CSV table of C-alpha atoms in Angstrom, one decimal:
chain,number,residue,atom,x,y,z
W,1,MET,CA,31.9,104.3,-129.3
W,2,THR,CA,32.6,105.6,-132.8
W,3,LYS,CA,29.9,107.0,-135.1
W,4,ARG,CA,30.2,108.2,-138.7
W,5,TYR,CA,28.3,111.2,-140.1
W,6,ILE,CA,27.9,112.8,-143.4
W,7,ILE,CA,27.4,116.6,-143.0
W,8,ALA,CA,27.2,118.6,-146.3
W,9,GLU,CA,28.8,115.7,-148.1
W,10,ASN,CA,31.8,115.7,-145.7
W,11,ALA,CA,32.4,112.5,-143.7
W,12,VAL,CA,33.0,113.0,-140.0
W,13,THR,CA,33.8,110.3,-137.4
W,14,ILE,CA,33.3,111.0,-133.7
W,15,THR,CA,34.7,108.8,-131.1
W,16,VAL,CA,33.4,109.4,-127.6
W,17,GLU,CA,34.1,107.9,-124.2
W,18,ASP,CA,31.1,106.0,-122.7
W,19,ASP,CA,28.8,107.9,-120.4
W,20,LEU,CA,30.0,111.4,-121.3
W,21,PRO,CA,27.2,113.7,-120.2
W,22,ALA,CA,28.0,116.6,-122.5
W,23,TRP,CA,27.9,114.4,-125.6
W,24,GLU,CA,24.7,112.7,-124.4
W,25,MET,CA,23.0,116.1,-124.3
W,26,ILE,CA,23.8,116.9,-127.9
W,27,GLU,CA,24.0,113.5,-129.6
W,28,ALA,CA,20.5,113.6,-130.9
W,29,ARG,CA,21.4,116.6,-133.0
W,30,TYR,CA,23.7,114.4,-135.0
W,31,PHE,CA,21.3,111.4,-135.5
W,32,PRO,CA,19.9,112.7,-138.8
W,33,PHE,CA,23.4,112.8,-140.2
W,34,GLU,CA,24.5,109.3,-139.2
W,35,SER,CA,25.7,107.2,-142.2
W,36,ASP,CA,27.2,103.8,-143.0
W,37,GLN,CA,29.1,105.2,-146.1
W,38,SER,CA,32.7,104.3,-146.2
W,39,GLN,CA,34.2,107.4,-147.7
W,40,ASP,CA,37.4,108.7,-146.1
W,41,PRO,CA,36.6,111.2,-143.3
W,42,THR,CA,37.3,114.8,-143.8
W,43,LEU,CA,37.4,115.2,-140.0
W,44,GLU,CA,38.1,112.6,-137.2
W,45,VAL,CA,37.2,113.7,-133.7
W,46,ASP,CA,38.1,112.0,-130.4
W,47,ILE,CA,36.3,113.2,-127.3
W,48,LYS,CA,37.1,112.3,-123.7
W,49,CYS,CA,36.9,113.5,-120.2
W,50,SER,CA,40.2,114.1,-118.4
W,51,SER,CA,42.3,116.8,-116.8
W,52,ILE,CA,43.0,119.7,-119.1
W,53,PRO,CA,46.5,119.3,-120.5
W,54,GLU,CA,49.2,121.9,-120.0
W,55,CYS,CA,51.6,122.4,-122.9
W,56,GLU,CA,54.0,124.9,-124.2
W,57,ALA,CA,52.2,127.1,-126.7
W,58,GLU,CA,52.2,130.6,-128.0
W,59,ILE,CA,48.9,132.5,-127.9
W,60,ILE,CA,48.0,133.8,-131.3
W,61,TYR,CA,44.5,135.0,-130.7
W,62,LYS,CA,42.4,136.1,-127.8
W,63,PRO,CA,39.0,137.5,-128.6
W,64,GLU,CA,37.5,140.6,-127.1
W,65,PRO,CA,34.7,139.9,-124.6
W,66,ASN,CA,31.7,138.7,-126.6
W,67,GLU,CA,33.5,139.0,-129.9
W,68,ILE,CA,32.8,135.4,-130.8
W,69,GLY,CA,30.9,134.4,-127.7
W,70,PRO,CA,31.7,133.4,-124.1
W,71,THR,CA,33.4,130.2,-125.0
W,72,ILE,CA,36.8,130.7,-126.7
W,73,ALA,CA,39.4,131.9,-124.2
W,74,THR,CA,42.5,131.5,-126.3
W,75,VAL,CA,43.9,130.1,-129.6
W,76,ALA,CA,47.5,129.1,-129.4
W,77,ARG,CA,50.1,127.1,-131.5
W,78,ASP,CA,52.4,124.6,-129.8
W,79,THR,CA,56.0,123.9,-130.6
W,80,VAL,CA,55.1,121.6,-133.6
W,81,GLY,CA,52.6,124.0,-135.1
W,82,SER,CA,49.4,122.3,-133.8
W,83,PHE,CA,46.5,124.6,-132.9
W,84,ILE,CA,45.3,124.6,-129.3
W,85,PHE,CA,41.9,126.0,-128.5
W,86,GLU,CA,40.8,126.6,-124.9
W,87,PHE,CA,37.1,127.2,-124.0
W,88,THR,CA,35.9,128.7,-120.8
W,89,HIS,CA,33.0,130.5,-119.3
W,90,GLU,CA,33.4,134.3,-119.2
W,91,SER,CA,33.0,134.2,-115.4
W,92,GLU,CA,35.7,131.6,-114.9
W,93,SER,CA,39.4,131.5,-115.4
W,94,GLN,CA,40.1,127.8,-115.8
W,95,PRO,CA,39.5,126.1,-119.2
W,96,ARG,CA,36.5,123.8,-119.3
W,97,LEU,CA,37.3,122.3,-122.7
W,98,TRP,CA,40.6,121.9,-124.6
W,99,MET,CA,40.9,121.1,-128.3
W,100,LYS,CA,44.0,120.3,-130.3
W,101,THR,CA,44.1,120.1,-134.1
W,102,PRO,CA,47.0,119.6,-136.6
W,103,THR,CA,47.9,122.2,-139.2
W,104,ASP,CA,45.6,120.4,-141.8
W,105,PHE,CA,42.7,120.3,-139.3
W,106,SER,CA,41.9,116.7,-140.3
W,107,ARG,CA,41.7,115.6,-136.7
W,108,ALA,CA,40.5,117.1,-133.4
W,109,GLU,CA,41.3,115.9,-129.9
W,110,ILE,CA,38.8,117.3,-127.5
W,111,ILE,CA,39.2,117.0,-123.7
W,112,LEU,CA,36.5,118.0,-121.3
W,113,SER,CA,37.2,118.9,-117.7
W,114,PRO,CA,36.2,116.1,-115.3
W,115,GLU,CA,33.9,118.5,-113.4
W,116,ASN,CA,31.1,117.6,-115.9
W,117,LYS,CA,29.1,120.8,-115.4
W,118,ASN,CA,25.6,121.2,-116.8
W,119,ASP,CA,26.6,123.6,-119.6
W,120,ASP,CA,29.6,121.7,-120.9
W,121,TYR,CA,27.4,120.6,-123.9
W,122,TYR,CA,27.5,124.2,-125.0
W,123,PHE,CA,31.3,124.3,-125.1
W,124,LEU,CA,31.3,120.9,-126.9
W,125,THR,CA,28.9,122.1,-129.5
W,126,HIS,CA,31.0,125.1,-130.3
W,127,ALA,CA,34.2,123.1,-130.4
W,128,LEU,CA,32.8,120.6,-132.8
W,129,MET,CA,31.4,123.3,-135.1
W,130,ILE,CA,34.8,125.1,-135.2
W,131,ALA,CA,36.6,121.8,-135.9
W,132,TYR,CA,34.2,121.1,-138.7
W,133,MET,CA,34.5,124.6,-140.1
W,134,LEU,CA,38.3,124.5,-140.2
W,135,ALA,CA,38.5,120.9,-141.5
W,136,THR,CA,36.2,121.5,-144.4
W,137,SER,CA,37.4,124.9,-145.5
W,138,ALA,CA,39.9,123.4,-147.9
W,139,ASN,CA,37.2,121.9,-150.1
W,140,GLY,CA,35.2,125.1,-150.2
W,141,THR,CA,32.5,124.3,-147.5
W,142,LEU,CA,31.3,127.5,-145.9
W,143,LEU,CA,29.6,127.9,-142.5
W,144,ILE,CA,27.3,130.9,-142.7
W,145,HIS,CA,25.5,132.6,-139.9
W,146,SER,CA,22.0,132.9,-141.2
W,147,SER,CA,18.4,131.6,-141.0
W,148,CYS,CA,17.5,129.5,-144.0
W,149,VAL,CA,14.1,128.7,-145.4
W,150,VAL,CA,13.2,126.6,-148.4
W,151,TYR,CA,10.3,127.7,-150.7
W,152,ASP,CA,9.3,126.4,-154.1
W,153,GLY,CA,12.4,124.2,-154.4
W,154,LYS,CA,15.0,126.9,-153.5
W,155,ALA,CA,16.6,128.1,-150.4
W,156,TYR,CA,16.6,131.7,-149.1
W,157,LEU,CA,19.2,132.7,-146.5
W,158,PHE,CA,18.4,135.6,-144.2
W,159,LYS,CA,21.5,137.1,-142.7
W,160,GLY,CA,22.7,140.2,-140.9
W,161,LYS,CA,24.0,141.4,-137.6
W,162,SER,CA,23.0,139.7,-134.4
W,163,GLY,CA,19.6,141.0,-133.2
W,164,THR,CA,18.5,142.4,-136.6
W,165,GLY,CA,15.7,139.8,-136.9
W,166,LYS,CA,17.0,136.9,-139.1
W,167,SER,CA,15.0,134.3,-137.2
W,168,THR,CA,12.0,136.6,-136.9
W,169,HIS,CA,11.9,137.1,-140.6
W,170,ALA,CA,12.2,133.4,-141.3
W,171,ARG,CA,9.4,132.7,-138.8
W,172,LEU,CA,7.2,135.3,-140.6
W,173,TRP,CA,7.8,133.3,-143.9
W,174,LEU,CA,6.8,130.1,-142.1
W,175,GLN,CA,3.6,131.8,-140.8
W,176,ASN,CA,2.6,133.7,-143.9
W,177,ILE,CA,4.1,132.1,-147.0
W,178,GLU,CA,2.4,128.7,-147.6
W,179,GLY,CA,4.8,125.9,-148.5
W,180,THR,CA,7.8,127.4,-146.6
W,181,ARG,CA,9.9,125.1,-144.4
W,182,LEU,CA,12.8,125.9,-142.2
W,183,LEU,CA,16.1,124.2,-143.1
W,184,ASN,CA,18.3,125.7,-140.4
W,185,ASP,CA,18.0,128.7,-138.1
W,186,ASP,CA,21.6,129.7,-137.4
W,187,ASN,CA,24.4,127.8,-139.1
W,188,PRO,CA,23.6,126.2,-142.4
W,189,LEU,CA,26.4,125.1,-144.7
W,190,ILE,CA,27.2,126.1,-148.3
W,191,ARG,CA,29.0,124.2,-151.0
W,192,ILE,CA,29.2,124.8,-154.7
W,193,SER,CA,28.5,121.5,-156.5
W,194,ASP,CA,30.6,120.0,-159.2
W,195,ASP,CA,28.2,121.4,-161.8
W,196,GLY,CA,28.6,124.9,-160.4
W,197,THR,CA,25.3,125.0,-158.5
W,198,PRO,CA,25.5,126.8,-155.1
W,199,MET,CA,23.8,124.5,-152.5
W,200,VAL,CA,22.9,124.9,-148.9
W,201,TYR,CA,22.8,122.1,-146.4
W,202,GLY,CA,21.3,121.6,-142.9
W,203,SER,CA,23.7,121.1,-140.0
W,204,PRO,CA,23.8,119.8,-136.4
W,205,TRP,CA,24.2,123.5,-135.3
W,206,SER,CA,21.1,125.6,-135.4
W,207,GLY,CA,21.4,128.0,-132.5
W,208,LYS,CA,18.4,128.1,-130.1
W,209,THR,CA,16.0,126.5,-132.6
W,210,PRO,CA,16.2,122.7,-132.6
W,211,CYS,CA,16.2,122.3,-136.4
W,212,TYR,CA,18.8,119.6,-137.4
W,213,ARG,CA,17.8,118.5,-140.9
W,214,ASN,CA,20.0,116.4,-143.2
W,215,GLN,CA,18.6,118.1,-146.3
W,216,SER,CA,19.9,120.3,-149.0
W,217,SER,CA,18.6,122.8,-151.6
W,218,PRO,CA,19.8,125.0,-154.4
W,219,ILE,CA,20.3,128.6,-153.2
W,220,GLY,CA,17.7,131.1,-154.5
W,221,ALA,CA,19.1,134.2,-152.9
W,222,PHE,CA,20.9,135.7,-150.0
W,223,VAL,CA,19.0,138.4,-148.1
W,224,ARG,CA,20.5,140.8,-145.7
W,225,ILE,CA,18.0,141.8,-143.0
W,226,VAL,CA,17.9,145.5,-141.9
W,227,ARG,CA,15.4,146.9,-139.4
W,228,SER,CA,13.4,149.7,-140.9
W,229,ALA,CA,10.1,151.5,-140.6
W,230,ASP,CA,9.2,150.4,-144.1
W,231,ASN,CA,9.3,147.1,-146.0
W,232,GLU,CA,11.5,147.2,-149.1
W,233,LEU,CA,13.6,144.7,-151.0
W,234,ARG,CA,16.5,145.9,-153.1
W,235,PRO,CA,19.4,144.2,-154.8
W,236,LEU,CA,23.0,144.7,-153.6
W,237,SER,CA,25.8,145.6,-155.9
W,238,PRO,CA,28.5,142.9,-156.3
W,239,LEU,CA,30.9,144.8,-154.0
W,240,LYS,CA,28.3,145.2,-151.3
W,241,ALA,CA,27.2,141.6,-151.8
W,242,TYR,CA,30.8,140.4,-151.3
W,243,ALA,CA,31.2,142.4,-148.1
W,244,SER,CA,27.9,141.2,-146.8
W,245,LEU,CA,28.6,137.6,-147.4
W,246,THR,CA,32.2,137.9,-146.0
W,247,ALA,CA,30.8,139.3,-142.8
W,248,SER,CA,28.4,136.3,-142.4
W,249,VAL,CA,30.7,133.4,-143.4
W,250,ALA,CA,32.4,132.1,-140.3
W,251,PHE,CA,36.2,131.8,-140.3
W,252,MET,CA,39.3,132.4,-138.3
W,253,PRO,CA,41.6,134.3,-140.7
W,254,PHE,CA,44.6,134.0,-138.4
W,255,VAL,CA,44.9,130.2,-138.7
W,256,SER,CA,45.8,129.9,-142.4
W,257,GLU,CA,46.4,132.2,-145.3
W,258,LYS,CA,45.7,129.4,-147.8
W,259,LEU,CA,42.3,128.7,-146.3
W,260,ARG,CA,41.5,132.4,-146.2
W,261,GLU,CA,42.2,132.6,-150.0
W,262,ILE,CA,40.0,129.6,-150.6
W,263,ARG,CA,37.2,131.3,-148.7
W,264,HIS,CA,37.7,134.5,-150.6
W,265,LYS,CA,37.4,132.6,-154.0
W,266,GLU,CA,34.3,130.7,-152.9
W,267,ILE,CA,32.5,133.9,-151.8
W,268,GLU,CA,33.5,135.5,-155.1
W,269,ARG,CA,31.9,132.5,-157.0
W,270,LEU,CA,28.7,132.9,-154.9
W,271,VAL,CA,28.4,136.6,-155.6
W,272,MET,CA,28.8,135.8,-159.3
W,273,THR,CA,26.0,133.1,-159.3
W,274,VAL,CA,23.5,134.1,-156.6
W,275,THR,CA,21.7,137.4,-156.3
W,276,CYS,CA,22.1,139.2,-153.0
W,277,TYR,CA,19.5,141.5,-151.6
W,278,GLU,CA,19.0,143.9,-148.7
W,279,MET,CA,15.6,143.7,-147.0
W,280,LEU,CA,14.6,146.8,-145.1
W,281,CYS,CA,11.8,145.5,-142.9
W,282,ARG,CA,9.5,145.6,-140.0
W,283,PRO,CA,8.8,142.4,-138.0
W,284,ASP,CA,5.4,141.9,-139.6
W,285,ALA,CA,3.6,139.7,-142.1
W,286,ASP,CA,3.8,142.3,-144.8
W,287,ALA,CA,7.6,142.1,-144.6
W,288,ALA,CA,7.6,138.4,-145.5
W,289,GLN,CA,5.1,138.9,-148.2
W,290,THR,CA,7.0,141.9,-149.7
W,291,CYS,CA,10.3,139.9,-149.6
W,292,GLN,CA,8.8,136.8,-151.2
W,293,ALA,CA,7.0,138.7,-153.9
W,294,GLY,CA,10.2,140.6,-154.8
W,295,LEU,CA,12.4,137.5,-154.9
W,296,MET,CA,9.9,135.6,-157.1
W,297,ALA,CA,9.6,138.6,-159.4
W,298,ASN,CA,13.4,138.7,-159.9
W,299,ASP,CA,13.9,134.9,-160.0
């Protein structure tokens, strides 16, 4: 079975073996992005269930525990330069998912262990997200860790360190700012359009919140959420805005110097065209109202 999807204007084809439980558990997340358009795919994915391959490869990256999450065990390069990703649970030693991509990241071969455990869908979700992130980096598509709401025709992306309250602040907007809707709660996508407009897109990856919307919106602002006893919105300097965005945009800098430079330039363009703020806030209704009022006043 092969399906075609358009995600943030990038065409992706996914070919899956029949009756693959891990894919069946997440396939609905991709339904909104299905397309019959015939544009050439930016990424072609092949997913199957088989024994995890063994190959000669040099490990180039091994994250610290919980640095990226409990999924990536190693990233390696084989003798022809292809990248090999192995995913495993932090309590296990054997890989549960194996992914191979060429140096241009245009394809991804994904193999799931034949054990078919209940949480294999979690590994598959992360593998597909990483494959997409790398394949689309060359055209300036950015995957950003944030919660994104749309209000009055513009998108506002709440970002910050894990646990600071990005999703909570977005929920407060939904509850207290009439006309707000959620676009994505964890991993929206950003592209600067041909006319120079920074746009944000929904994606099939939205963390714990099932929000998989094939929609887009011009970006109104980036807002860094910081826990505080008071509610105050303040603009960030360009230097601090660049650092804040860089920390939130997902990437693996060790895979390609060229792609790292593209990412750097796209973030610079965003800082030059979109205002970035810091929102010191409590988790209450006044925080959402203060933030919204400040953003509208400076729009």
